[in-house]
């Protein structure tokens, strides 16, 4: 640890557009070598260490040490698989490469997608990777040394709360870690703090933003004046799309950044750029696939499938890890100059409803409703193998409004729709991540 606190900060060219230009704009030949060497190293770890869970899994599929199989031939692993391994070998399973005695940081997922929360144990290389990759994301927001960055993420064992200070210090930004606005009084306190500190970057969910709008109204603060010109990482999938994003940017005078990631993969938070052509994956640490959930095989750009991630250069081990997010790969170069892969996450596989042979996600409904006031709703039938019509409960004035929204949704989604009207304000607003199913 340096004696001079200033040495903690990155001092090189604070005006540069990218945090790590050499890594983020590397040519395809360089990235190809990194991928090949990285995946070969991961495959060798399975057998040389060995990692019991993966060794047994891959041996059962007919593989052994030596030549790395084609990625599509390697079986995927899901969070449910890892939970099952931990149930058989409590408390932490046989799949881990970082144990309690090796970890320098520990975190835990929220468990909001079902099942026992997953512990994330980070070794030194994991922490180094997390600092590097998250510094890229903070830098992508336009936050520079001396700026303030506020966020409303949970405290305690939530994954980012134990590590975020590292990358804010590294980038020279003052972190304002507020926690979720879980009461009216807390939300009002956060708004007052924004008014005092004037953050140039902010990270909230869509549900949290509406909570803050209500709080600002109660205490007479003009959020557009406070946040005008700032960059807001707004976690709600609908803001990846031009119409909803423009509507909110114009309402508040800030610019939106989208970000996707996975709490259980160290540092895996991928941000988009000014051109909003999907989030940029860290090609020097990860290989991204979008795969058919039935076959596990790669799909071409633009087709919906499961987001499957393989990482390298870390203590943690992820090879063909199926996040069970529905995503699409983007194609073509990005005008910002970053190379490597780009993707968009569209929702959780568990939240999709199959109607008349088509998969419908909450974001599809949001996009259809957005030009018509973006009322809140709950999608029914998530996880069902198949339905003959889409059913949802929708906050609207009366049966006449429900009939109008039924027509709008049926025309936009191309499936039969039934809308049950409920009073505006019926659905509780989440203080963190909203779920629009059930």
Short mmCIF file of C-alpha atoms in Angstrom, two decimals:
data_model
loop_
_atom_site.label_atom_id
_atom_site.label_comp_id
_atom_site.label_asym_id
_atom_site.label_seq_id
_atom_site.Cartn_x
_atom_site.Cartn_y
_atom_site.Cartn_z
CA UNK A 1 0.00 0.00 0.00
CA UNK A 2 1.55 3.33 -0.99
CA UNK A 3 2.34 5.83 1.77
CA UNK A 4 1.14 8.78 -0.31
CA UNK A 5 -2.68 8.70 -0.52
CA UNK A 6 -2.51 10.41 -3.91
CA UNK A 7 -0.90 7.26 -5.33
CA UNK A 8 -4.18 5.44 -4.78
CA UNK A 9 -5.69 7.44 -7.63
CA UNK A 10 -5.10 6.95 -11.32
CA UNK A 11 -3.14 10.04 -12.37
CA UNK A 12 -2.71 9.36 -16.10
CA UNK A 13 -4.68 11.61 -18.45
CA UNK A 14 -7.94 12.17 -16.52
CA UNK A 15 -9.52 13.57 -19.70
CA UNK A 16 -9.26 10.34 -21.70
CA UNK A 17 -12.52 8.91 -23.04
CA UNK A 18 -11.88 5.31 -21.92
CA UNK A 19 -10.48 4.09 -18.64
CA UNK A 20 -8.12 1.55 -20.25
CA UNK A 21 -7.84 2.37 -23.96
CA UNK A 22 -5.31 -0.40 -24.72
CA UNK A 23 -7.60 -3.12 -23.35
CA UNK A 24 -10.90 -1.62 -24.50
CA UNK A 25 -9.80 -1.02 -28.10
CA UNK A 26 -7.56 -4.08 -28.64
CA UNK A 27 -7.71 -5.55 -32.16
CA UNK A 28 -9.42 -8.85 -32.89
CA UNK A 29 -6.13 -10.73 -33.34
CA UNK A 30 -5.03 -9.72 -29.85
CA UNK A 31 -8.43 -10.52 -28.35
CA UNK A 32 -8.49 -13.89 -30.14
CA UNK A 33 -5.19 -14.86 -28.52
CA UNK A 34 -6.42 -13.73 -25.11
CA UNK A 35 -9.61 -15.78 -25.47
CA UNK A 36 -7.83 -18.91 -26.65
CA UNK A 37 -5.13 -18.75 -23.98
CA UNK A 38 -7.62 -17.82 -21.26
CA UNK A 39 -10.06 -20.64 -22.03
CA UNK A 40 -7.20 -23.15 -22.33
CA UNK A 41 -6.04 -22.09 -18.88
CA UNK A 42 -9.53 -22.52 -17.46
CA UNK A 43 -9.85 -26.00 -18.97
CA UNK A 44 -6.49 -27.03 -17.49
CA UNK A 45 -7.54 -25.82 -14.03
CA UNK A 46 -10.45 -28.26 -14.00
CA UNK A 47 -8.11 -31.24 -14.20
CA UNK A 48 -4.86 -29.96 -12.67
CA UNK A 49 -6.27 -28.45 -9.49
CA UNK A 50 -8.67 -30.38 -9.71
CA UNK A 51 -12.06 -28.66 -9.33
CA UNK A 52 -14.14 -31.65 -8.28
CA UNK A 53 -17.56 -30.47 -9.38
CA UNK A 54 -16.48 -29.51 -12.88
CA UNK A 55 -14.09 -32.46 -13.30
CA UNK A 56 -16.90 -34.91 -12.59
CA UNK A 57 -19.40 -32.97 -14.72
CA UNK A 58 -17.13 -32.81 -17.74
CA UNK A 59 -15.87 -36.38 -17.36
CA UNK A 60 -19.50 -37.57 -17.36
CA UNK A 61 -19.94 -35.70 -20.67
CA UNK A 62 -17.02 -37.65 -22.15
CA UNK A 63 -14.26 -35.06 -21.77
CA UNK A 64 -10.83 -35.20 -20.18
CA UNK A 65 -7.64 -33.14 -19.84
CA UNK A 66 -5.83 -31.96 -22.93
CA UNK A 67 -7.49 -30.36 -25.92
CA UNK A 68 -10.12 -27.75 -25.09
CA UNK A 69 -13.48 -28.74 -26.61
CA UNK A 70 -15.48 -26.32 -28.70
CA UNK A 71 -17.32 -24.04 -26.28
CA UNK A 72 -20.72 -25.19 -27.56
CA UNK A 73 -19.82 -28.79 -26.65
CA UNK A 74 -19.05 -28.00 -23.00
CA UNK A 75 -22.13 -28.44 -20.77
CA UNK A 76 -23.55 -25.24 -19.30
CA UNK A 77 -23.78 -24.73 -15.54
CA UNK A 78 -26.58 -22.81 -13.83
CA UNK A 79 -26.96 -21.24 -10.41
CA UNK A 80 -29.38 -24.06 -9.55
CA UNK A 81 -26.62 -26.57 -10.36
CA UNK A 82 -24.24 -24.84 -7.97
CA UNK A 83 -26.89 -24.66 -5.25
CA UNK A 84 -27.46 -28.41 -5.68
CA UNK A 85 -23.72 -29.03 -5.31
CA UNK A 86 -23.68 -26.98 -2.11
CA UNK A 87 -26.67 -28.94 -0.78
CA UNK A 88 -24.78 -32.19 -1.36
CA UNK A 89 -21.51 -30.81 0.05
CA UNK A 90 -22.48 -28.13 2.60
CA UNK A 91 -21.94 -25.36 3.16
CA UNK A 92 -19.98 -24.19 0.10
CA UNK A 93 -19.88 -27.14 -2.33
CA UNK A 94 -17.05 -28.56 -4.44
CA UNK A 95 -17.30 -26.06 -7.30
CA UNK A 96 -15.35 -23.23 -5.72
CA UNK A 97 -11.79 -22.22 -6.48
CA UNK A 98 -11.75 -19.59 -3.72
CA UNK A 99 -12.59 -20.80 -0.22
CA UNK A 100 -13.12 -18.95 3.02
CA UNK A 101 -9.42 -19.14 3.89
CA UNK A 102 -8.39 -17.76 0.48
CA UNK A 103 -10.94 -14.96 0.18
CA UNK A 104 -10.01 -11.29 0.57
CA UNK A 105 -13.62 -10.13 0.09
CA UNK A 106 -16.96 -11.82 0.47
CA UNK A 107 -20.40 -10.92 -0.81
CA UNK A 108 -23.82 -12.44 -1.24
CA UNK A 109 -26.54 -12.16 -3.86
CA UNK A 110 -30.01 -10.97 -2.89
CA UNK A 111 -31.74 -14.26 -3.73
CA UNK A 112 -34.54 -12.33 -5.45
CA UNK A 113 -34.63 -14.76 -8.37
CA UNK A 114 -35.48 -17.70 -6.12
CA UNK A 115 -33.54 -20.04 -3.90
CA UNK A 116 -30.78 -19.60 -1.36
CA UNK A 117 -28.61 -16.48 -1.80
CA UNK A 118 -25.24 -17.28 -3.36
CA UNK A 119 -22.02 -16.40 -1.55
CA UNK A 120 -19.33 -14.76 -3.65
CA UNK A 121 -15.80 -15.35 -2.35
CA UNK A 122 -13.17 -13.22 -4.03
CA UNK A 123 -9.47 -13.93 -4.20
CA UNK A 124 -6.84 -11.28 -4.84
CA UNK A 125 -7.04 -11.59 -8.63
CA UNK A 126 -10.83 -11.38 -8.43
CA UNK A 127 -10.62 -8.13 -6.49
CA UNK A 128 -8.05 -6.75 -8.94
CA UNK A 129 -10.31 -7.67 -11.88
CA UNK A 130 -13.36 -6.16 -10.16
CA UNK A 131 -11.53 -2.88 -9.53
CA UNK A 132 -10.36 -2.71 -13.16
CA UNK A 133 -13.69 -3.62 -14.78
CA UNK A 134 -15.82 -1.44 -12.53
CA UNK A 135 -13.43 1.48 -12.99
CA UNK A 136 -14.18 1.18 -16.71
CA UNK A 137 -17.90 1.37 -15.98
CA UNK A 138 -17.58 4.40 -13.67
CA UNK A 139 -15.37 6.13 -16.25
CA UNK A 140 -17.95 5.41 -18.97
CA UNK A 141 -20.38 7.58 -17.01
CA UNK A 142 -18.15 10.59 -17.52
CA UNK A 143 -17.28 10.74 -13.82
CA UNK A 144 -13.75 12.09 -13.32
CA UNK A 145 -11.44 12.79 -10.36
CA UNK A 146 -13.09 15.24 -8.00
CA UNK A 147 -16.63 14.36 -9.08
CA UNK A 148 -19.25 12.78 -6.81
CA UNK A 149 -21.02 9.49 -7.55
CA UNK A 150 -24.10 8.54 -5.52
CA UNK A 151 -25.73 5.12 -5.54
CA UNK A 152 -28.66 3.48 -3.78
CA UNK A 153 -27.39 -0.09 -3.61
CA UNK A 154 -27.77 -2.26 -0.50
CA UNK A 155 -25.26 -2.27 2.34
CA UNK A 156 -24.06 -5.29 4.29
CA UNK A 157 -23.14 -8.47 2.42
CA UNK A 158 -24.53 -7.38 -0.94
CA UNK A 159 -21.71 -8.02 -3.38
CA UNK A 160 -20.85 -4.48 -4.41
CA UNK A 161 -21.05 -2.97 -0.92
CA UNK A 162 -17.84 -4.70 0.19
CA UNK A 163 -15.83 -3.69 -2.86
CA UNK A 164 -17.19 -0.51 -4.42
CA UNK A 165 -14.97 1.84 -2.41
CA UNK A 166 -11.94 0.39 -4.19
CA UNK A 167 -12.93 1.47 -7.68
CA UNK A 168 -14.32 4.85 -6.69
CA UNK A 169 -11.05 5.62 -4.92
CA UNK A 170 -9.12 4.32 -7.93
CA UNK A 171 -10.97 6.64 -10.31
CA UNK A 172 -10.70 9.58 -7.92
CA UNK A 173 -14.46 9.98 -7.49
CA UNK A 174 -16.12 10.66 -4.15
CA UNK A 175 -18.54 7.79 -3.46
CA UNK A 176 -21.86 8.58 -1.77
CA UNK A 177 -23.16 5.12 -0.74
CA UNK A 178 -26.72 5.82 0.36
CA UNK A 179 -28.45 2.44 0.47
CA UNK A 180 -31.99 1.85 -0.84
CA UNK A 181 -34.74 4.43 -0.20
CA UNK A 182 -36.72 2.00 1.97
CA UNK A 183 -38.90 4.61 3.70
CA UNK A 184 -40.31 8.02 2.73
CA UNK A 185 -38.02 9.69 5.26
CA UNK A 186 -34.94 7.94 3.87
CA UNK A 187 -35.85 8.90 0.31
CA UNK A 188 -36.25 12.54 1.36
CA UNK A 189 -32.89 12.46 3.12
CA UNK A 190 -31.22 11.14 -0.04
CA UNK A 191 -32.75 13.89 -2.16
CA UNK A 192 -31.50 16.54 0.27
CA UNK A 193 -28.03 14.97 0.13
CA UNK A 194 -28.07 15.12 -3.69
CA UNK A 195 -29.05 18.79 -3.43
CA UNK A 196 -26.09 19.47 -1.17
CA UNK A 197 -23.39 17.38 -2.89
CA UNK A 198 -24.57 17.71 -6.52
CA UNK A 199 -23.39 14.28 -7.75
CA UNK A 200 -22.20 14.11 -11.37
CA UNK A 201 -23.02 10.40 -11.48
CA UNK A 202 -25.90 8.47 -9.96
CA UNK A 203 -26.90 4.81 -9.94
CA UNK A 204 -30.52 3.86 -9.18
CA UNK A 205 -33.18 1.46 -10.37
CA UNK A 206 -36.23 2.67 -12.27
CA UNK A 207 -38.42 1.98 -9.25
CA UNK A 208 -36.07 3.94 -6.98
CA UNK A 209 -36.14 6.93 -9.31
CA UNK A 210 -39.93 7.19 -9.05
CA UNK A 211 -39.65 6.95 -5.26
CA UNK A 212 -37.22 9.85 -5.33
CA UNK A 213 -39.51 11.87 -7.62
CA UNK A 214 -42.29 11.54 -5.04
CA UNK A 215 -39.91 12.42 -2.19
CA UNK A 216 -38.61 15.49 -4.03
CA UNK A 217 -42.18 16.65 -4.61
CA UNK A 218 -42.98 16.38 -0.90
CA UNK A 219 -40.01 18.52 0.16
CA UNK A 220 -40.12 20.97 -2.74
CA UNK A 221 -36.88 19.98 -4.52
CA UNK A 222 -36.65 20.23 -8.31
CA UNK A 223 -34.87 17.02 -9.37
CA UNK A 224 -34.34 18.33 -12.90
CA UNK A 225 -32.40 21.26 -11.44
CA UNK A 226 -30.37 19.04 -9.08
CA UNK A 227 -29.54 16.29 -11.59
CA UNK A 228 -29.38 18.32 -14.79
CA UNK A 229 -26.24 17.42 -16.74
CA UNK A 230 -25.46 14.37 -14.58
CA UNK A 231 -25.13 10.80 -15.84
CA UNK A 232 -27.57 8.30 -14.34
CA UNK A 233 -27.03 4.56 -14.51
CA UNK A 234 -30.71 3.64 -14.58
CA UNK A 235 -31.31 -0.05 -13.95
CA UNK A 236 -34.49 -0.87 -15.83
CA UNK A 237 -34.19 -2.83 -19.06
CA UNK A 238 -36.64 -0.62 -20.92
CA UNK A 239 -34.13 2.26 -20.99
CA UNK A 240 -31.94 0.38 -23.42
CA UNK A 241 -34.47 1.50 -26.03
CA UNK A 242 -34.58 4.92 -27.64
CA UNK A 243 -38.15 6.01 -26.86
CA UNK A 244 -38.22 5.38 -23.09
CA UNK A 245 -34.66 6.58 -22.66
CA UNK A 246 -35.27 9.87 -24.49
CA UNK A 247 -38.48 10.46 -22.54
CA UNK A 248 -36.74 10.25 -19.17
CA UNK A 249 -33.61 12.12 -20.29
CA UNK A 250 -35.73 15.02 -21.50
CA UNK A 251 -37.83 14.97 -18.34
CA UNK A 252 -34.85 15.39 -16.02
CA UNK A 253 -32.08 16.80 -18.21
CA UNK A 254 -29.64 14.01 -17.42
CA UNK A 255 -28.16 11.34 -19.66
CA UNK A 256 -28.76 7.65 -19.09
CA UNK A 257 -26.21 4.88 -19.07
CA UNK A 258 -27.34 1.26 -19.20
CA UNK A 259 -25.48 -1.49 -17.40
CA UNK A 260 -25.82 -5.27 -17.19
CA UNK A 261 -23.96 -7.73 -15.04
CA UNK A 262 -24.02 -10.62 -12.61
CA UNK A 263 -23.40 -10.30 -8.89
CA UNK A 264 -21.72 -13.70 -8.65
CA UNK A 265 -19.05 -12.94 -11.30
CA UNK A 266 -16.44 -10.55 -9.85
CA UNK A 267 -16.49 -7.20 -11.59
CA UNK A 268 -18.92 -8.28 -14.29
CA UNK A 269 -20.74 -4.98 -14.74
CA UNK A 270 -20.86 -4.01 -18.41
CA UNK A 271 -21.78 -0.44 -19.39
CA UNK A 272 -22.92 1.00 -22.69
CA UNK A 273 -21.55 4.17 -24.31
CA UNK A 274 -22.97 7.34 -25.87
CA UNK A 275 -24.14 5.33 -28.88
CA UNK A 276 -26.32 2.89 -26.87
CA UNK A 277 -25.62 -0.12 -29.10
CA UNK A 278 -25.57 -2.65 -26.31
CA UNK A 279 -23.31 -2.93 -23.27
CA UNK A 280 -19.62 -3.56 -23.86
CA UNK A 281 -18.32 -6.86 -22.47
CA UNK A 282 -14.73 -6.96 -21.10
CA UNK A 283 -13.10 -8.99 -23.88
CA UNK A 284 -9.86 -9.34 -21.91
CA UNK A 285 -11.70 -11.19 -19.12
CA UNK A 286 -14.80 -12.84 -20.60
CA UNK A 287 -16.32 -14.62 -23.58
CA UNK A 288 -20.04 -14.00 -24.08
CA UNK A 289 -22.45 -16.35 -25.81
CA UNK A 290 -26.20 -16.21 -26.36
CA UNK A 291 -27.37 -19.81 -26.49
CA UNK A 292 -30.45 -21.85 -27.26
CA UNK A 293 -31.76 -22.90 -23.81
CA UNK A 294 -32.69 -26.35 -25.13
CA UNK A 295 -29.47 -27.29 -26.92
CA UNK A 296 -26.98 -24.97 -25.20
CA UNK A 297 -25.56 -24.04 -28.61
CA UNK A 298 -24.71 -20.52 -29.77
CA UNK A 299 -27.27 -18.37 -31.55
CA UNK A 300 -26.46 -15.66 -34.11
CA UNK A 301 -26.55 -11.96 -33.27
CA UNK A 302 -30.06 -10.58 -32.85
CA UNK A 303 -31.69 -13.85 -31.73
CA UNK A 304 -32.95 -14.22 -28.18
CA UNK A 305 -31.42 -16.87 -25.97
CA UNK A 306 -29.74 -17.43 -22.62
CA UNK A 307 -26.70 -15.32 -21.73
CA UNK A 308 -23.76 -17.70 -21.12
CA UNK A 309 -20.48 -16.34 -19.74
CA UNK A 310 -16.98 -17.82 -19.56
CA UNK A 311 -14.30 -15.87 -17.68
CA UNK A 312 -10.52 -16.05 -17.41
CA UNK A 313 -7.72 -14.24 -15.59
CA UNK A 314 -9.42 -14.54 -12.19
CA UNK A 315 -9.21 -16.77 -9.13
CA UNK A 316 -12.93 -17.53 -9.51
CA UNK A 317 -13.97 -20.11 -12.10
CA UNK A 318 -16.80 -19.67 -14.59
CA UNK A 319 -16.90 -21.77 -17.74
CA UNK A 320 -20.13 -21.76 -19.73
CA UNK A 321 -22.05 -20.25 -16.83
CA UNK A 322 -25.68 -19.81 -17.87
CA UNK A 323 -27.00 -16.69 -16.17
CA UNK A 324 -30.53 -17.61 -17.35
CA UNK A 325 -31.00 -14.06 -18.56
CA UNK A 326 -32.68 -13.62 -21.95
CA UNK A 327 -30.28 -11.62 -24.12
CA UNK A 328 -29.27 -10.80 -27.68
CA UNK A 329 -25.80 -10.27 -29.10
CA UNK A 330 -25.19 -7.08 -31.06
CA UNK A 331 -23.24 -7.10 -34.32
CA UNK A 332 -20.96 -4.66 -36.11
CA UNK A 333 -18.42 -2.16 -34.80
CA UNK A 334 -19.37 0.52 -32.26
CA UNK A 335 -18.59 4.14 -33.21
CA UNK A 336 -17.07 4.72 -29.76
CA UNK A 337 -14.05 2.63 -30.79
CA UNK A 338 -14.39 -0.09 -28.17
CA UNK A 339 -13.87 -3.55 -29.54
CA UNK A 340 -15.02 -6.97 -28.36
CA UNK A 341 -18.56 -8.17 -27.83
CA UNK A 342 -21.74 -6.24 -27.04
CA UNK A 343 -25.07 -7.55 -25.80
CA UNK A 344 -28.45 -6.52 -24.39
CA UNK A 345 -30.19 -8.30 -21.53
CA UNK A 346 -33.99 -8.34 -21.98
CA UNK A 347 -35.11 -10.11 -18.82
CA UNK A 348 -35.01 -13.24 -16.72
CA UNK A 349 -35.89 -16.56 -18.34
CA UNK A 350 -38.06 -17.31 -15.31
CA UNK A 351 -40.13 -14.17 -16.03
CA UNK A 352 -41.09 -14.98 -19.62
CA UNK A 353 -44.58 -16.11 -20.60
CA UNK A 354 -45.10 -18.30 -23.62
CA UNK A 355 -48.23 -17.25 -25.49
CA UNK A 356 -49.35 -18.80 -28.77
CA UNK A 357 -45.82 -20.01 -29.49
CA UNK A 358 -44.19 -16.69 -28.65
CA UNK A 359 -42.09 -15.68 -25.65
CA UNK A 360 -43.22 -12.44 -23.98
CA UNK A 361 -41.09 -10.69 -21.34
CA UNK A 362 -42.05 -7.84 -19.00
CA UNK A 363 -39.84 -5.49 -21.06
CA UNK A 364 -41.95 -6.26 -24.15
CA UNK A 365 -45.04 -5.09 -22.26
CA UNK A 366 -43.18 -2.02 -20.94
CA UNK A 367 -42.16 -1.00 -24.46
CA UNK A 368 -45.75 -1.30 -25.67
CA UNK A 369 -47.08 0.75 -22.73
CA UNK A 370 -44.35 3.40 -22.60
CA UNK A 371 -45.85 5.78 -25.22
CA UNK A 372 -49.17 5.59 -23.34
CA UNK A 373 -48.12 6.75 -19.88
CA UNK A 374 -46.10 3.66 -18.84
CA UNK A 375 -48.61 2.40 -16.23
CA UNK A 376 -47.42 -0.24 -13.77
CA UNK A 377 -48.50 -3.85 -14.29
CA UNK A 378 -47.99 -7.42 -13.20
CA UNK A 379 -47.58 -10.13 -15.84
CA UNK A 380 -49.35 -13.39 -14.96
CA UNK A 381 -48.32 -16.91 -15.89
CA UNK A 382 -44.54 -16.53 -15.82
CA UNK A 383 -42.88 -19.92 -16.22
CA UNK A 384 -45.96 -21.64 -17.66
CA UNK A 385 -45.08 -23.92 -20.60
CA UNK A 386 -47.70 -22.27 -22.81
CA UNK A 387 -50.86 -20.15 -22.75
CA UNK A 388 -53.38 -19.15 -25.37
CA UNK A 389 -53.46 -15.49 -24.27
CA UNK A 390 -51.41 -12.97 -22.33
CA UNK A 391 -52.90 -12.00 -18.97
CA UNK A 392 -51.88 -9.07 -16.83
CA UNK A 393 -53.12 -6.79 -14.08
CA UNK A 394 -52.70 -3.13 -14.98
CA UNK A 395 -52.99 0.08 -13.00
CA UNK A 396 -55.55 2.19 -14.88
CA UNK A 397 -58.62 4.32 -14.26
CA UNK A 398 -61.46 2.00 -15.25
CA UNK A 399 -62.73 -0.75 -17.55
CA UNK A 400 -62.71 1.64 -20.50
CA UNK A 401 -58.99 2.26 -20.04
CA UNK A 402 -58.45 -1.49 -19.66
CA UNK A 403 -60.14 -2.09 -23.02
CA UNK A 404 -57.93 0.55 -24.65
CA UNK A 405 -54.76 -0.99 -23.23
CA UNK A 406 -55.94 -4.44 -24.30
CA UNK A 407 -56.09 -3.24 -27.90
CA UNK A 408 -52.71 -1.52 -27.67
CA UNK A 409 -50.97 -4.58 -26.26
CA UNK A 410 -52.61 -7.06 -28.61
CA UNK A 411 -51.62 -4.98 -31.63
CA UNK A 412 -48.06 -4.41 -30.45
CA UNK A 413 -47.29 -7.91 -29.15
CA UNK A 414 -49.25 -9.88 -31.73
CA UNK A 415 -50.94 -12.18 -29.19
CA UNK A 416 -54.39 -12.29 -27.55
CA UNK A 417 -54.45 -10.20 -24.36
CA UNK A 418 -56.63 -9.94 -21.26
CA UNK A 419 -56.19 -6.91 -19.01
CA UNK A 420 -57.56 -6.81 -15.45
CA UNK A 421 -57.77 -3.18 -14.29
CA UNK A 422 -56.64 -2.28 -10.77
CA UNK A 423 -56.50 1.08 -8.98
CA UNK A 424 -53.44 3.26 -9.65
CA UNK A 425 -50.98 2.77 -6.80
CA UNK A 426 -52.08 -0.83 -6.17
CA UNK A 427 -48.67 -2.39 -6.72
CA UNK A 428 -46.02 -1.63 -4.09
CA UNK A 429 -42.94 0.11 -5.47
CA UNK A 430 -39.72 -1.73 -4.79
CA UNK A 431 -36.93 0.03 -2.89
CA UNK A 432 -34.42 -1.84 -5.05
CA UNK A 433 -35.07 -4.11 -8.05
CA UNK A 434 -38.68 -4.23 -9.24
CA UNK A 435 -40.30 -7.44 -10.47
CA UNK A 436 -43.29 -7.19 -12.77
CA UNK A 437 -44.46 -10.80 -12.65
CA UNK A 438 -46.86 -12.65 -10.40
#
